[in-house]
GROMACS .gro file of C-alpha atoms in nm:
model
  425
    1UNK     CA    1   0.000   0.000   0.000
    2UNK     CA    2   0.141   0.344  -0.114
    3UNK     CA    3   0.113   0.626   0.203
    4UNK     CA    4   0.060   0.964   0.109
    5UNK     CA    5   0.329   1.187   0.129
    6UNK     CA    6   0.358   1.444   0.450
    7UNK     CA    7   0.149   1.749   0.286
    8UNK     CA    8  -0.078   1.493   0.111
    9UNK     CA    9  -0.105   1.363   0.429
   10UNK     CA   10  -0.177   1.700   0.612
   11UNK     CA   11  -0.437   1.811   0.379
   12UNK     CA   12  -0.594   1.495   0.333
   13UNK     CA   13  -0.661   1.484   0.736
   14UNK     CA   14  -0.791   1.809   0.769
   15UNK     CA   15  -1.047   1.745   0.452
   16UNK     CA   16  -1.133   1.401   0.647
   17UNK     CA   17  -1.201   1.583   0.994
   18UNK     CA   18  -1.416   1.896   0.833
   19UNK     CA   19  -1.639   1.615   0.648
   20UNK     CA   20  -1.717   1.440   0.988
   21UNK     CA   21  -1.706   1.712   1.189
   22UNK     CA   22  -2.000   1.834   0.943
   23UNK     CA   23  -2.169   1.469   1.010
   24UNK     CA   24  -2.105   1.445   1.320
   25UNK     CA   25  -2.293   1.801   1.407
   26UNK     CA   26  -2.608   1.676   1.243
   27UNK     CA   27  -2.560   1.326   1.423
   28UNK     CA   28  -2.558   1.488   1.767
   29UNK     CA   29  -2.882   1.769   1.669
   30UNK     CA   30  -3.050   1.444   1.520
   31UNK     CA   31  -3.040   1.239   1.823
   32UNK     CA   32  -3.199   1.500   2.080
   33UNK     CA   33  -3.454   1.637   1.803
   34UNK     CA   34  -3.590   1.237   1.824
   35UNK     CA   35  -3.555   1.244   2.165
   36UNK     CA   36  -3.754   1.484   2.301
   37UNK     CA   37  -3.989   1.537   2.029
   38UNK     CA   38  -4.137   1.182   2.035
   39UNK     CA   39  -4.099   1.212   2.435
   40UNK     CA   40  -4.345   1.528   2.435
   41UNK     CA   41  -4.563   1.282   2.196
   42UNK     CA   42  -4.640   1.049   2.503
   43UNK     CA   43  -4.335   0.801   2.422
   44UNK     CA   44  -4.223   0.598   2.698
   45UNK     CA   45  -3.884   0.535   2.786
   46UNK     CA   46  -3.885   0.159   2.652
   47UNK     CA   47  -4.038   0.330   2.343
   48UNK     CA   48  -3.767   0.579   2.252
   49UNK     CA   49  -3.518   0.335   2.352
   50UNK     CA   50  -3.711   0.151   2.059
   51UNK     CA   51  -3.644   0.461   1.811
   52UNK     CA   52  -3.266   0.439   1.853
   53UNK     CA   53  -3.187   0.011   1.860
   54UNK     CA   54  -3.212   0.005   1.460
   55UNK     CA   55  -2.972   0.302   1.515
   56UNK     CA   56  -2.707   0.084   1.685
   57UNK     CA   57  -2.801  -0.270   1.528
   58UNK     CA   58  -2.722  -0.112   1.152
   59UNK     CA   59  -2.414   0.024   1.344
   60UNK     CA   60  -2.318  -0.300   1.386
   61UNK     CA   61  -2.391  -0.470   1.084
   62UNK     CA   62  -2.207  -0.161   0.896
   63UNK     CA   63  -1.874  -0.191   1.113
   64UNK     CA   64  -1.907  -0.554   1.032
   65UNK     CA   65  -1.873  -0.506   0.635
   66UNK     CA   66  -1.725  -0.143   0.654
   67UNK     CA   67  -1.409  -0.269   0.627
   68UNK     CA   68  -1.451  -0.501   0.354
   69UNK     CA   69  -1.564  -0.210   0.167
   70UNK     CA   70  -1.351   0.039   0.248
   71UNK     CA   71  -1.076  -0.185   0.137
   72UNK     CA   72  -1.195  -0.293  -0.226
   73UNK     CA   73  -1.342   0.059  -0.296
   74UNK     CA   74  -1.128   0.323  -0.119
   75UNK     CA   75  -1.228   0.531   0.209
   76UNK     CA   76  -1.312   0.877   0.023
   77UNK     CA   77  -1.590   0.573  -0.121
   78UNK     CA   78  -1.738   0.519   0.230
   79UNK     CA   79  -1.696   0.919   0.333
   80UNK     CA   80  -1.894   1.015   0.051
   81UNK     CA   81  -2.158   0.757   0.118
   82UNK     CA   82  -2.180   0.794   0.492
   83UNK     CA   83  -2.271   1.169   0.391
   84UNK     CA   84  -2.516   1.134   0.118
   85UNK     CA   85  -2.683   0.875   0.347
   86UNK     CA   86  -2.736   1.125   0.631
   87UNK     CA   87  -2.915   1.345   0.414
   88UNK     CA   88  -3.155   1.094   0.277
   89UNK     CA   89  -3.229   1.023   0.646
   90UNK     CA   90  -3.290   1.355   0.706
   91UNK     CA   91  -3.522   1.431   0.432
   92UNK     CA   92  -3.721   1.108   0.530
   93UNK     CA   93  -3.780   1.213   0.867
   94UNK     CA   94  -3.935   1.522   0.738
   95UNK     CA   95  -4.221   1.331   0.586
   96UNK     CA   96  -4.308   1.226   0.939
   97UNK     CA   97  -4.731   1.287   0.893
   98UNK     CA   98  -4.861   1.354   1.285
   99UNK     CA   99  -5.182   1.168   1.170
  100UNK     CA  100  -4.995   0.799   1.172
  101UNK     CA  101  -5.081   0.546   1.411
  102UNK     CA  102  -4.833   0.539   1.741
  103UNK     CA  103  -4.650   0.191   1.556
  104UNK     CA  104  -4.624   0.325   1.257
  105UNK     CA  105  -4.475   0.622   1.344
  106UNK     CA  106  -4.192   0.390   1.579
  107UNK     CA  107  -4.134   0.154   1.265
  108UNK     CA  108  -4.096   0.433   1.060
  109UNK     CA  109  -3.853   0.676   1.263
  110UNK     CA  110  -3.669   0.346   1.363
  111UNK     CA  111  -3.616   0.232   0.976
  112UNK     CA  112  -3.494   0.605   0.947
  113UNK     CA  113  -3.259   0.579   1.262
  114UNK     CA  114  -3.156   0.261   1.093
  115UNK     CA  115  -3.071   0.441   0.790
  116UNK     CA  116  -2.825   0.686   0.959
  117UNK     CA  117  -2.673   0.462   1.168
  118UNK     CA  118  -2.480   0.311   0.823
  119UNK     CA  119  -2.470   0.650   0.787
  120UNK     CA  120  -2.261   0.754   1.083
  121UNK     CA  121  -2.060   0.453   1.146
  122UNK     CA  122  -1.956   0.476   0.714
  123UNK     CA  123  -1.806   0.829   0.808
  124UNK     CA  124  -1.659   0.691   1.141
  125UNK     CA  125  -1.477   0.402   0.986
  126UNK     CA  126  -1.324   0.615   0.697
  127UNK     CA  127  -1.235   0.888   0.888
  128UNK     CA  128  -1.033   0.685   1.165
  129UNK     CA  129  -0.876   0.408   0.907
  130UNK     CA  130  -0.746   0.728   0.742
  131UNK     CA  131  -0.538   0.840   1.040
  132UNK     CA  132  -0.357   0.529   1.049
  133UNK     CA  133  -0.249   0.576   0.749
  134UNK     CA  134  -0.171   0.973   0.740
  135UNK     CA  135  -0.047   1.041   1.068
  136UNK     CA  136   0.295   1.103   1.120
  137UNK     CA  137   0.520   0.790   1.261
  138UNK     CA  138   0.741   0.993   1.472
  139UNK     CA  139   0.681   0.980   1.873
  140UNK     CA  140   0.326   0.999   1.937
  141UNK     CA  141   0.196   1.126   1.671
  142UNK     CA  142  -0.048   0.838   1.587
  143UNK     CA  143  -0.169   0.896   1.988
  144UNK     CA  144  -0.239   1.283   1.919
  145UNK     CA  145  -0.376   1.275   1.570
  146UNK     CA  146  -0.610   1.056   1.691
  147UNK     CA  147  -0.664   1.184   2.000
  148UNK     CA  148  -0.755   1.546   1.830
  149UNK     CA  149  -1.010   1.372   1.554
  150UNK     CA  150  -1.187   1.145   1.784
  151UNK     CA  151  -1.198   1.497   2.050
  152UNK     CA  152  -1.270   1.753   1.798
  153UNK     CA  153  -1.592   1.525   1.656
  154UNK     CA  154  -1.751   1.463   2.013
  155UNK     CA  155  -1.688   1.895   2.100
  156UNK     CA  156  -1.864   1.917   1.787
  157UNK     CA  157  -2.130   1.644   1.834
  158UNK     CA  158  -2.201   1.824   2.188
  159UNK     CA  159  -2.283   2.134   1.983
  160UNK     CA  160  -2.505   1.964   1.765
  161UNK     CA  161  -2.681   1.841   2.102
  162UNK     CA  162  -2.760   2.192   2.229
  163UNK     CA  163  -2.823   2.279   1.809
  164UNK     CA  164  -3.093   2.027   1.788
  165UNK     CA  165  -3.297   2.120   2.154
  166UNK     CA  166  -3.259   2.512   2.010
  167UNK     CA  167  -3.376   2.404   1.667
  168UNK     CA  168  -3.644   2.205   1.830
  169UNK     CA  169  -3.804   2.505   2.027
  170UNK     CA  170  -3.795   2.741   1.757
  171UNK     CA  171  -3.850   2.626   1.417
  172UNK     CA  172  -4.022   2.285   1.520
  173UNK     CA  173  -3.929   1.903   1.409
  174UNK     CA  174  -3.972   1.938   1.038
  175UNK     CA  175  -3.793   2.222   0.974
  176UNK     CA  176  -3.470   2.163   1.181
  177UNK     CA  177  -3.458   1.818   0.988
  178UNK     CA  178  -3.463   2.008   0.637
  179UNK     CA  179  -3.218   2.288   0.737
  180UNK     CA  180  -2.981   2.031   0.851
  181UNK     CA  181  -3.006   1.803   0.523
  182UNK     CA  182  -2.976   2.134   0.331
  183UNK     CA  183  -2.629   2.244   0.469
  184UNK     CA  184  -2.499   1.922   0.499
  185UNK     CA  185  -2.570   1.863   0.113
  186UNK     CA  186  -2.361   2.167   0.059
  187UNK     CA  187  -2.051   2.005   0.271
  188UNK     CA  188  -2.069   1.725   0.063
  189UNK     CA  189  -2.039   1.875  -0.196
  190UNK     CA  190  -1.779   2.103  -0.143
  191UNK     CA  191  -1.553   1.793   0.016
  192UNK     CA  192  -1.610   1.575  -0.325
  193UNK     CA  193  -1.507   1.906  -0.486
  194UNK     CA  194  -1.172   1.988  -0.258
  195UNK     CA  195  -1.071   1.629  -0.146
  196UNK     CA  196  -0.710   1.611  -0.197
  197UNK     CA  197  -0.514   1.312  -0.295
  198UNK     CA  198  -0.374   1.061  -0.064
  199UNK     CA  199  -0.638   0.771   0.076
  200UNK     CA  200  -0.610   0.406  -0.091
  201UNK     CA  201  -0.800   0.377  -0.386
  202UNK     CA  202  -0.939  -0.011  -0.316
  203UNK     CA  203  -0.816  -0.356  -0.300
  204UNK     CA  204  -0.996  -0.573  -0.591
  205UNK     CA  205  -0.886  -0.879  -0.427
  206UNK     CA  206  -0.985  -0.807  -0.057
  207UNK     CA  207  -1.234  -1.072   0.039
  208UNK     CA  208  -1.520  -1.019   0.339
  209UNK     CA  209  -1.351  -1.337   0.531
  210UNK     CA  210  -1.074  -1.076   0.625
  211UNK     CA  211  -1.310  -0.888   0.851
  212UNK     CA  212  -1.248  -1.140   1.147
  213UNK     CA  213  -0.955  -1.070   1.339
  214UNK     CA  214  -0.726  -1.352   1.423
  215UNK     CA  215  -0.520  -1.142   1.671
  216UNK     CA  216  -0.586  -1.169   2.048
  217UNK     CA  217  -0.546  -0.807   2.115
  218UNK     CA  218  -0.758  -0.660   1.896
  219UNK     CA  219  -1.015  -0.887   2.021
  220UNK     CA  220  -1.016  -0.856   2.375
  221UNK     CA  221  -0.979  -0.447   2.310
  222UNK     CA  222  -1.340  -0.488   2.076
  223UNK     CA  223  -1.486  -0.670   2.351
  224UNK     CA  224  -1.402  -0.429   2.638
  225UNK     CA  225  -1.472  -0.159   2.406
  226UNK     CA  226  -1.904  -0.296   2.374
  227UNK     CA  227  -1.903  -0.286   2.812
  228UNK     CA  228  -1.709   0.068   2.796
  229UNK     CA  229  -1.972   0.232   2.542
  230UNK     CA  230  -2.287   0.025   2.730
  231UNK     CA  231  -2.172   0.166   3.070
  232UNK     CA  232  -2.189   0.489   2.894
  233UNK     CA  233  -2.559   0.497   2.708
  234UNK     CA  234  -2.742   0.302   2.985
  235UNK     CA  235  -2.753   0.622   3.141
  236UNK     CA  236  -2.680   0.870   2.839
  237UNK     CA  237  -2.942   0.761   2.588
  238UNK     CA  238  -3.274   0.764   2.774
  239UNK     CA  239  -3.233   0.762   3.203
  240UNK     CA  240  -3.080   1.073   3.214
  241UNK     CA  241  -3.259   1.336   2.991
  242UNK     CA  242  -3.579   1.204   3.063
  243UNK     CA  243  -3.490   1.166   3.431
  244UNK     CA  244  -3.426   1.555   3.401
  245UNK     CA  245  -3.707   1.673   3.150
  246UNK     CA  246  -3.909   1.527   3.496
  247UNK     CA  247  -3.768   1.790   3.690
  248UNK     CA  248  -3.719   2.046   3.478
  249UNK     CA  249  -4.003   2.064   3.312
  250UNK     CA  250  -4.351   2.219   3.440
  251UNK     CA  251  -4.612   2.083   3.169
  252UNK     CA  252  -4.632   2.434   3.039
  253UNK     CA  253  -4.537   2.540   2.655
  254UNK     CA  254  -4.265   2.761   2.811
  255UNK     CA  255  -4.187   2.490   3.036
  256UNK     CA  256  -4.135   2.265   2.822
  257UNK     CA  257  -3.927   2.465   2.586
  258UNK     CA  258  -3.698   2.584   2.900
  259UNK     CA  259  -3.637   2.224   2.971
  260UNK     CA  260  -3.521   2.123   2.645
  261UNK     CA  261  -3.301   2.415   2.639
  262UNK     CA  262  -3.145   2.306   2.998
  263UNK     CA  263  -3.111   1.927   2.902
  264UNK     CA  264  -2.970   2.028   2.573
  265UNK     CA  265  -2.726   2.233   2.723
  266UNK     CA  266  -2.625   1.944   2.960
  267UNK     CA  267  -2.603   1.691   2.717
  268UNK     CA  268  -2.442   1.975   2.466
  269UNK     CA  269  -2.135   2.057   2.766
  270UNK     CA  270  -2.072   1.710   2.853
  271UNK     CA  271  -2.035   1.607   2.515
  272UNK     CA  272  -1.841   1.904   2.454
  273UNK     CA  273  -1.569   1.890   2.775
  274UNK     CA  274  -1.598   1.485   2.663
  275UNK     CA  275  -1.405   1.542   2.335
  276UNK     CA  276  -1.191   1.857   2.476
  277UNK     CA  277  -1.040   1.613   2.774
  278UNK     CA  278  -0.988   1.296   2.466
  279UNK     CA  279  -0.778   1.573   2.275
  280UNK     CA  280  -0.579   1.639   2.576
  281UNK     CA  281  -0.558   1.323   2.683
  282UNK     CA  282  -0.222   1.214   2.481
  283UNK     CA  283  -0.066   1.522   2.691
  284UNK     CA  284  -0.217   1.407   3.005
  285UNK     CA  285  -0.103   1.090   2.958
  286UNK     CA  286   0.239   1.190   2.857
  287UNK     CA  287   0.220   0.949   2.575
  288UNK     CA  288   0.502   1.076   2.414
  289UNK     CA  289   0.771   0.843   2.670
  290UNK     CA  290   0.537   0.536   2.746
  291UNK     CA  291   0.568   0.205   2.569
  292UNK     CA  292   0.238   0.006   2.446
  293UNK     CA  293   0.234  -0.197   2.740
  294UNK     CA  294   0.246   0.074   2.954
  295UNK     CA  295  -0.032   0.259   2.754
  296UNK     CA  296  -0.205  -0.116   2.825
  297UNK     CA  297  -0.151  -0.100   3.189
  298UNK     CA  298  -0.296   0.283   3.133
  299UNK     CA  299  -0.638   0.149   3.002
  300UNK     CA  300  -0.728  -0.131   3.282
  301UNK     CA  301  -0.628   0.125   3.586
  302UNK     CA  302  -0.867   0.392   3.395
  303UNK     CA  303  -1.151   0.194   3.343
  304UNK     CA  304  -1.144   0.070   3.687
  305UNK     CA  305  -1.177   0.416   3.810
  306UNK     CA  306  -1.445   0.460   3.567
  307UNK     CA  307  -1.663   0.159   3.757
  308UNK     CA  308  -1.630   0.340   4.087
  309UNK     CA  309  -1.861   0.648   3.911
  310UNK     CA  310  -2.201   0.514   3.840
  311UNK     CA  311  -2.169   0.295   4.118
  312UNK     CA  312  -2.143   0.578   4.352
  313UNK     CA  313  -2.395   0.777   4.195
  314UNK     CA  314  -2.645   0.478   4.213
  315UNK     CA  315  -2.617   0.486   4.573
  316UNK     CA  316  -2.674   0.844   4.596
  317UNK     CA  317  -2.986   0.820   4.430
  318UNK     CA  318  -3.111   0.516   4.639
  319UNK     CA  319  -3.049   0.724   4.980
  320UNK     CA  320  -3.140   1.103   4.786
  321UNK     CA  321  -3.561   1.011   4.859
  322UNK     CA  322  -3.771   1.303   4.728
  323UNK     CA  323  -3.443   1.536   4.768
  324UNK     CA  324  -3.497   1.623   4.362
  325UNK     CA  325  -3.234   1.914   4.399
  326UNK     CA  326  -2.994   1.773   4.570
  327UNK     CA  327  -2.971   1.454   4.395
  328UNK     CA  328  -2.986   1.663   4.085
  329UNK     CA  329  -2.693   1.844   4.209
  330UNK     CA  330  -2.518   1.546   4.279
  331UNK     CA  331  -2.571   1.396   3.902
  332UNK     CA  332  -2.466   1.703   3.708
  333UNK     CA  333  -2.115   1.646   3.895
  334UNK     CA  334  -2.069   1.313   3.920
  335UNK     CA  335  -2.152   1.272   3.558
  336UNK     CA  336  -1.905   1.503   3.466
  337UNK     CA  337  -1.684   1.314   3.670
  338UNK     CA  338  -1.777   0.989   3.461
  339UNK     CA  339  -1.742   1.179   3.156
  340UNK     CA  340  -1.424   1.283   3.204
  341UNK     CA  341  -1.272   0.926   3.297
  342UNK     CA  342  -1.457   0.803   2.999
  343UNK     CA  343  -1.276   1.039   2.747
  344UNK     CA  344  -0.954   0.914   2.912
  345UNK     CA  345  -1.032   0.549   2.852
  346UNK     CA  346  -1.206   0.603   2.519
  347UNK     CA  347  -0.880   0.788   2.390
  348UNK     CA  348  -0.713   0.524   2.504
  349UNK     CA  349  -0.922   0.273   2.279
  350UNK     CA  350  -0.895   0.464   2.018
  351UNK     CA  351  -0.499   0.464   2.003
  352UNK     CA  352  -0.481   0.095   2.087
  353UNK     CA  353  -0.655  -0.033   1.807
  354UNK     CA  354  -0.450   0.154   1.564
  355UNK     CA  355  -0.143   0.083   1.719
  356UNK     CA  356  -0.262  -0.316   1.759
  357UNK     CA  357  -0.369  -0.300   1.367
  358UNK     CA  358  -0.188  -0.327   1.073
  359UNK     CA  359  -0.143  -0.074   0.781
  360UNK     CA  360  -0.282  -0.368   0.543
  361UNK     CA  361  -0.548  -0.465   0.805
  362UNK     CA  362  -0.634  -0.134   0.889
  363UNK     CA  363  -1.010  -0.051   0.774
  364UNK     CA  364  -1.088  -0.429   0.851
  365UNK     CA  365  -1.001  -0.408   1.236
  366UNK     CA  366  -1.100  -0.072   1.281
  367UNK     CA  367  -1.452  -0.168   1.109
  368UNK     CA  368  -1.434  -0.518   1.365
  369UNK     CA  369  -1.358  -0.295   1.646
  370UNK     CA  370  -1.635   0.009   1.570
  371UNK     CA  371  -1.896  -0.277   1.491
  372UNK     CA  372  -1.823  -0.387   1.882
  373UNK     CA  373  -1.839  -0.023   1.972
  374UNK     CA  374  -2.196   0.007   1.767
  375UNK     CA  375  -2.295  -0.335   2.004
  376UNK     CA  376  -2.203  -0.162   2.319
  377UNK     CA  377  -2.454   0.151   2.218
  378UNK     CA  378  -2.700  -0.149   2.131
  379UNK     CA  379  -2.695  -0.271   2.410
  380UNK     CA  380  -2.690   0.039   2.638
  381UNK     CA  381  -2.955   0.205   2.444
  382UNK     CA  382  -3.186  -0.117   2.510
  383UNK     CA  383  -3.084  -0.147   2.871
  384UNK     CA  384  -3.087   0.252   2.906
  385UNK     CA  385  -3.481   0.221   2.878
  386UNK     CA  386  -3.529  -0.136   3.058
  387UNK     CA  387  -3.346  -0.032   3.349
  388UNK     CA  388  -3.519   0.346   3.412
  389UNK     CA  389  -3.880   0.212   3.334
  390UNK     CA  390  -3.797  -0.101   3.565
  391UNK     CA  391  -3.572   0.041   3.832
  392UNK     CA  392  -3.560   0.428   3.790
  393UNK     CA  393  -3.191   0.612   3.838
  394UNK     CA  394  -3.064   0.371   4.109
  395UNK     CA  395  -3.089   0.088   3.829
  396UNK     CA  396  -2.992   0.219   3.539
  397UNK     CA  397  -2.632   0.387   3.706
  398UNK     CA  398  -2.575   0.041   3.866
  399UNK     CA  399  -2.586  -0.107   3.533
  400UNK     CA  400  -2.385   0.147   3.388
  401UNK     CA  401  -2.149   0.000   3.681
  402UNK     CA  402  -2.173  -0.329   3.608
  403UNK     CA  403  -2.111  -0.212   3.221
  404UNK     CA  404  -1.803  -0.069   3.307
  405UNK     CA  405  -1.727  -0.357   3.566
  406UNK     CA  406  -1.699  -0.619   3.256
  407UNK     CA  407  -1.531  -0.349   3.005
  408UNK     CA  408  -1.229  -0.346   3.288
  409UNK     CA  409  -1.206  -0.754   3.312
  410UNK     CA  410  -1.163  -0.744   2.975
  411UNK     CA  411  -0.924  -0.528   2.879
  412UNK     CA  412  -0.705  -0.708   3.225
  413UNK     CA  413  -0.650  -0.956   2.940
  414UNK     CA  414  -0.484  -0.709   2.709
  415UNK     CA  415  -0.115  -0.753   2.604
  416UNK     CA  416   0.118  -0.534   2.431
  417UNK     CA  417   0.294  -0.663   2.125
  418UNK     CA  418   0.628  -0.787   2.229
  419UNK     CA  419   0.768  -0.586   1.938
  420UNK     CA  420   0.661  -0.236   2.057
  421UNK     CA  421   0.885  -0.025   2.293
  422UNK     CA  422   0.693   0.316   2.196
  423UNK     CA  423   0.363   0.466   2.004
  424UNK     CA  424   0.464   0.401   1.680
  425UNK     CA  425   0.256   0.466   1.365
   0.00000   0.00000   0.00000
């Protein structure tokens, strides 16, 4: 495989990271316009954790054979369609008619949820293969190029958060669906137009069997990466902003519309400080002397701090009784607690897999690896409503701790290759 050279390289990166930071924006609006629009419709919380599981299961099943394709037809291939296929979700959703039945609606908005989540995890798989294969080998410059796409693109997705709750109160469902396919047709198009030179072109040869990953490592790091991302949307996806909208909220038009804007806002600066701490984190870290095995090491004492979070916050709200503002309180910082370890260990992930990978493997194990990542979401997004409707807040954070609880056994079983003595590219 031919690499780019350095400028090729450069420019190719920074046309890579506008195109998903333009996808990812919509992703993030797109998620809470769902959200609380089909909550103010009478959804319940097993119900809108309905909407998104097509979301995550096509995440899955696109990881899966991501690769594959990404390897016989080039990554700009999978960019491009990743983009157009966000804006054909978007337009469908617009056609949304109020005057369907309760099922149909679901079927439909989850067929369209479906639709985007190729969508996203197309963009996501080109867009991180490609750093393998552009970033500087020197030091740890795999570690930090990484480390700023995967941050930049959650700061970005928390934006979208707040964008969708503002769009939501203001220019309604339908309309903050059409804007956003609008300007996102007009990225696309200007990234087809100004992509430079210097991703793989395709592989005629490469055969689907190659998705499977023989090696140990990459492995173990998929599976602990599906309990990392479930301890995360058990709470994220549906406990949590609907826990708040409860609280918030007074049943009034105004009401209603202050609450999205607080939850949005929330959900918007978590997301936001998320990706800020997993650009940092390669300076945090001081990447730039550890070995592999010590960045190893790095991920199983990280996620084990991660399990003591939700499990502390799930006693909190078992003792908080009808102390709303206090345990309130108590959420806003211990989630930004949580989120903060999270970014750590996620950065982490995100390094590891490259580094574990191949240059010839490259789109295969990252597609393997994002397909477990899409299963975690499944699952948290299925548990996320289970666990609130079933067991309220004290359920649904101690299964975020039990989430996080299996992602740290797993990655306990995680060895460096013997070969590696630094972050190399």
């Amino acid at each position: 495989m031919k690499l780019p050279d350095r400028q090729q390289g450069l420019s190719a990166y920074v046309a890579v990271t506008a195109a998903y930071w333009a996808f990812m924006l919509t992703d993030g609006a797109l998620r809470m316009l769902v959200l609380l629009h089909f909550h103010t419709l009478g959804f319940s919380p097993i119900q809108l954790a309905n909407l998104f599981l097509l979301y995550e299961f096509m995440g899955m099943v696109t990881n899966l054979s991501a690769g594959w394709i990404a390897t016989r037809f080039g990554l700009t291939s999978t960019l491009y369609a990743g983009l157009a296929l966000q804006i054909v979700a978007l337009i469908a959703l617009a056609t949304l008619d109020p005057a369907w039945t309760l099922i149909s609606s679901v079927i439909f908005v989850m067929l369209v949820q479906g639709l985007s989540g190729i969508a996203k995890d197309l963009a996501k798989m080109s867009s991180k293969s490609a750093v393998k294969l552009l970033a500087p080998t020197e030091g740890d410059g795999l570690f930090r190029w990484v480390a700023y796409l995967t941050g930049s693109k959650n700061a970005v997705k928390g934006v979208g958060f707040l964008l969708g709750t503002v769009l939501l109160g203001t220019v309604g469902f339908i309309g903050s669906v059409m804007a956003m396919a609008v300007v996102l047709a007009v990225i696309l198009v200007c990234v087809v137009m100004f992509m430079p030179a210097g991703l793989p072109r395709g592989r005629k040869g490469a055969r689907f069997k190659e998705v499977f990953s023989k090696d140990r490592n990459v492995n173990l790091l998929s599976l602990a990466r599906v309990f990392l991302f479930g301890a995360r949307d058990v709470w994220f996806v549906v406990g949590i902003p609907i826990y708040f909208y409860g609280v918030l909220s007074d049943g009034s038009d105004v009401g209603n519309r202050m609450a999205f804007f607080q939850i949005g806002t929330f959900m918007a600066l978590w997301i936001i400080a998320y990706g800020a701490v997993q650009a940092w984190a390669p300076g945090l870290l001081k990447a730039w002397d550890k070995t592999t095995d010590q960045i190893v090491d790095l991920a199983v004492k990280w996620v084990g701090l991660l399990t003591l979070v939700p499990a502390t916050l799930a006693v909190c709200a078992l003792v908080a009784g009808g102390s709303a503002t206090w345990l309130t309180t108590t959420l806003v910082i211990g989630l930004m607690v949580f989120g903060f370890v999270f970014a750590i260990n996620s950065s982490v992930h995100s390094y590891l897999i490259l580094a574990f990978t191949r240059d010839d493997r490259v789109t295969m194990d990252v597609g393997f690896y994002y397909m477990s990542n899409a299963a975690g979401r499944l699952i948290g997004t299925l548990l996320s409503g289970v666990s609130y409707q079933l067991g309220g807040l004290p359920l649904t954070l101690g299964t975020a701790a039990l989430m996080a609880g299996l992602s740290w056994l797993s990655a306990r079983r995680l060895q460096a290759p013997a070969a590696t003595t630094a972050p190399q590219g």
